[in-house]
C-alpha atoms as a printed R data frame, in Angstrom:
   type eleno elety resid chain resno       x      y       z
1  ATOM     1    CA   UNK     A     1 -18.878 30.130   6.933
2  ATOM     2    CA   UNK     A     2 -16.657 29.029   3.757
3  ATOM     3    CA   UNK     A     3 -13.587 28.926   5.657
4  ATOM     4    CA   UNK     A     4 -15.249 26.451   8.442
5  ATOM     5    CA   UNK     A     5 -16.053 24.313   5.867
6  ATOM     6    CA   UNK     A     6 -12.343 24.459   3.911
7  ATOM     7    CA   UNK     A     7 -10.681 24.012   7.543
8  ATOM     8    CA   UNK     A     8 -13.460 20.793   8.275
9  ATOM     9    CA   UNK     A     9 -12.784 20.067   4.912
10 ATOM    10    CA   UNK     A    10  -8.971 19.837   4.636
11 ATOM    11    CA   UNK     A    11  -9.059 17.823   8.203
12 ATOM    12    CA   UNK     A    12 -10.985 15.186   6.403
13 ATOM    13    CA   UNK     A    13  -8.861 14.771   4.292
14 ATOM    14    CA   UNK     A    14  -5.699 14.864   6.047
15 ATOM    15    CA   UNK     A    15  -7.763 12.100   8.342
16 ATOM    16    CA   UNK     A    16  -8.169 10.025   5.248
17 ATOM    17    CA   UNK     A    17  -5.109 10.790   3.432
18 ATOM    18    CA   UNK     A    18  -2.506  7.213   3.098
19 ATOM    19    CA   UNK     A    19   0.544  6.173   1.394
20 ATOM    20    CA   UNK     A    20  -0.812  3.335  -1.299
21 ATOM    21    CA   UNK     A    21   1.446  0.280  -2.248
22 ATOM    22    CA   UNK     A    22   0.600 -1.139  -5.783
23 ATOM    23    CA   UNK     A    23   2.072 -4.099  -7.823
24 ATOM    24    CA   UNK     A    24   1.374 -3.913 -11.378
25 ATOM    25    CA   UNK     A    25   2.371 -6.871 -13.919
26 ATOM    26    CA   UNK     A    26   3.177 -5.161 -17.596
27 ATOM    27    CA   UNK     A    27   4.717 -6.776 -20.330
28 ATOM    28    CA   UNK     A    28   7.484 -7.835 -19.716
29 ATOM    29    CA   UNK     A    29   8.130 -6.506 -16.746
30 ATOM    30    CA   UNK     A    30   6.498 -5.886 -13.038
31 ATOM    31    CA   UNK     A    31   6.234 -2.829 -11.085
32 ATOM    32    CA   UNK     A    32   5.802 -1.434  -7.889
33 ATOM    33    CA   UNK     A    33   3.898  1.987  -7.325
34 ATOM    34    CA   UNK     A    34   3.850  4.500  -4.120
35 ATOM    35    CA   UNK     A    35   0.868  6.574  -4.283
36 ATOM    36    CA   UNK     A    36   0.150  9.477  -1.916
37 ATOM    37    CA   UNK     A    37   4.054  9.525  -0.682
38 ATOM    38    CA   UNK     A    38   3.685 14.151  -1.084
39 ATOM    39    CA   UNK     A    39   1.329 14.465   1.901
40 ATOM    40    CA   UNK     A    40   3.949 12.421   4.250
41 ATOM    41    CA   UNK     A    41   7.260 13.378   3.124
42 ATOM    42    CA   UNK     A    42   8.678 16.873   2.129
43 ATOM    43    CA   UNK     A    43  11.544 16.464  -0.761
44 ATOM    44    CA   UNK     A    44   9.884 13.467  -2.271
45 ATOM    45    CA   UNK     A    45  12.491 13.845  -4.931
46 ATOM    46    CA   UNK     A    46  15.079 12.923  -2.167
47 ATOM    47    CA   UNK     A    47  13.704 10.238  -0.790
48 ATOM    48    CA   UNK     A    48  13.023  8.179  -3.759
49 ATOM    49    CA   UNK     A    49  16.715  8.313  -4.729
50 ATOM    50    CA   UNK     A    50  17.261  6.973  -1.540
51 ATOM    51    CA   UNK     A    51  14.922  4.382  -2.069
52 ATOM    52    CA   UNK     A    52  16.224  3.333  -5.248
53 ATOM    53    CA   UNK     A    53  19.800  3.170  -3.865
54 ATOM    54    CA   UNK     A    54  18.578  0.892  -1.484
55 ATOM    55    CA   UNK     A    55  16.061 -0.956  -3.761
56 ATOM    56    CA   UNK     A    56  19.230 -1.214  -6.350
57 ATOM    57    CA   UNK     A    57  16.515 -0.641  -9.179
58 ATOM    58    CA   UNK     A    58  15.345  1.632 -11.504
59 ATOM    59    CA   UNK     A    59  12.164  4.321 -10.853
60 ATOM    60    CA   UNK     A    60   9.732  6.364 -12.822
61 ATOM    61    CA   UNK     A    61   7.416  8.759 -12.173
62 ATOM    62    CA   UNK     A    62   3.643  8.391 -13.458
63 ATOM    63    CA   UNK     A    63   1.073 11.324 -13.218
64 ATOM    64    CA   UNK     A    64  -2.334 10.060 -12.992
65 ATOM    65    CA   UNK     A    65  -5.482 11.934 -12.105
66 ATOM    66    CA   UNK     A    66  -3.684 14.898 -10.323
67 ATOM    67    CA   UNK     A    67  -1.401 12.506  -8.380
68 ATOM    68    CA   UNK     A    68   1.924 10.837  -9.239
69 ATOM    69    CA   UNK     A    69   2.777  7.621  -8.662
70 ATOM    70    CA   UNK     A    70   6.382  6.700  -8.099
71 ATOM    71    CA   UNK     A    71   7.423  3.160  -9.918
72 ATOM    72    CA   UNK     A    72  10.518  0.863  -9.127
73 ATOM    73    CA   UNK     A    73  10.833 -2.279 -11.121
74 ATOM    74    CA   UNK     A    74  10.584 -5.102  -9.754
75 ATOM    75    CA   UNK     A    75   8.242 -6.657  -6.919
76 ATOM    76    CA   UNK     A    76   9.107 -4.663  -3.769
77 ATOM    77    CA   UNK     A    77   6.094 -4.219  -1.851
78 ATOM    78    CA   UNK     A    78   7.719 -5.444   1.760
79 ATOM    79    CA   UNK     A    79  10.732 -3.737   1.584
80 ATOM    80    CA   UNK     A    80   9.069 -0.640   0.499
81 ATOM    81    CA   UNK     A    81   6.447 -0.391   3.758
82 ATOM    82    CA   UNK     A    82   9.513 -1.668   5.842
83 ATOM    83    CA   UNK     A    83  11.569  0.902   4.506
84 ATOM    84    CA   UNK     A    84   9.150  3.652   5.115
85 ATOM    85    CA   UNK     A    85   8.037  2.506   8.564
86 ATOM    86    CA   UNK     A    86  12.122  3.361   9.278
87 ATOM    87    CA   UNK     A    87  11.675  6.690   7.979
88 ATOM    88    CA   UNK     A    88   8.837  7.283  10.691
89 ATOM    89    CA   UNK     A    89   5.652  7.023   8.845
90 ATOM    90    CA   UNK     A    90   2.955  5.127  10.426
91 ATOM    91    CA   UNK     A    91   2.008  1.842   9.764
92 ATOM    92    CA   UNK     A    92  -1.913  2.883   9.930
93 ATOM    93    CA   UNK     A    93  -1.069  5.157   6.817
94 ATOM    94    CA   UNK     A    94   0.041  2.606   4.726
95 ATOM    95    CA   UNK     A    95  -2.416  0.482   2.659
96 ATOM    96    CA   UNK     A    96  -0.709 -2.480   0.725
């Protein structure tokens, strides 16, 4: 019975699970956050070097409440969800 609900469970949640684009303002300085990029892509630690080749910007990581969020300075919320719509991820998954 515990493993029907884990499998239901973990389908939920795979139903439900999205890439989140966030633009934060900070001091002196703006940034853009993916959140929710592990459940889509395998070696995130690949693809956001890509990214930030492309972006020509600098990134951080942030962990907050069990996920990490992946910063680039700067105001890149369209190029980010057209860059990962070229990679193959939906465009359903992606919440801006």
């Amino acid at each position: 019975m515990d493993l029907a609900v884990a499998s239901s469970t973990s389908t939920l949640t795979s139903i439900d699970s999205c890439i989140t684009l966030k633009f934060r303002k900070e001091k002196k300085t703006s940034r853009t956050y993916i959140i929710g990029l592990e459940q889509f892509v395998p070696d995130v630690d690949k693809f956001c070097k890509d990214l930030k080749k492309t972006l020509g910007t600098g990134s951080n990581v942030i962990e907050e409440d069990g996920s990490k969020m992946y910063g680039f300075q700067g105001d890149f919320i369209e190029r980010i969800y057209n860059y990962l719509i070229s990679k193959g991820i939906d465009k359903s998954k992606i919440k801006k």
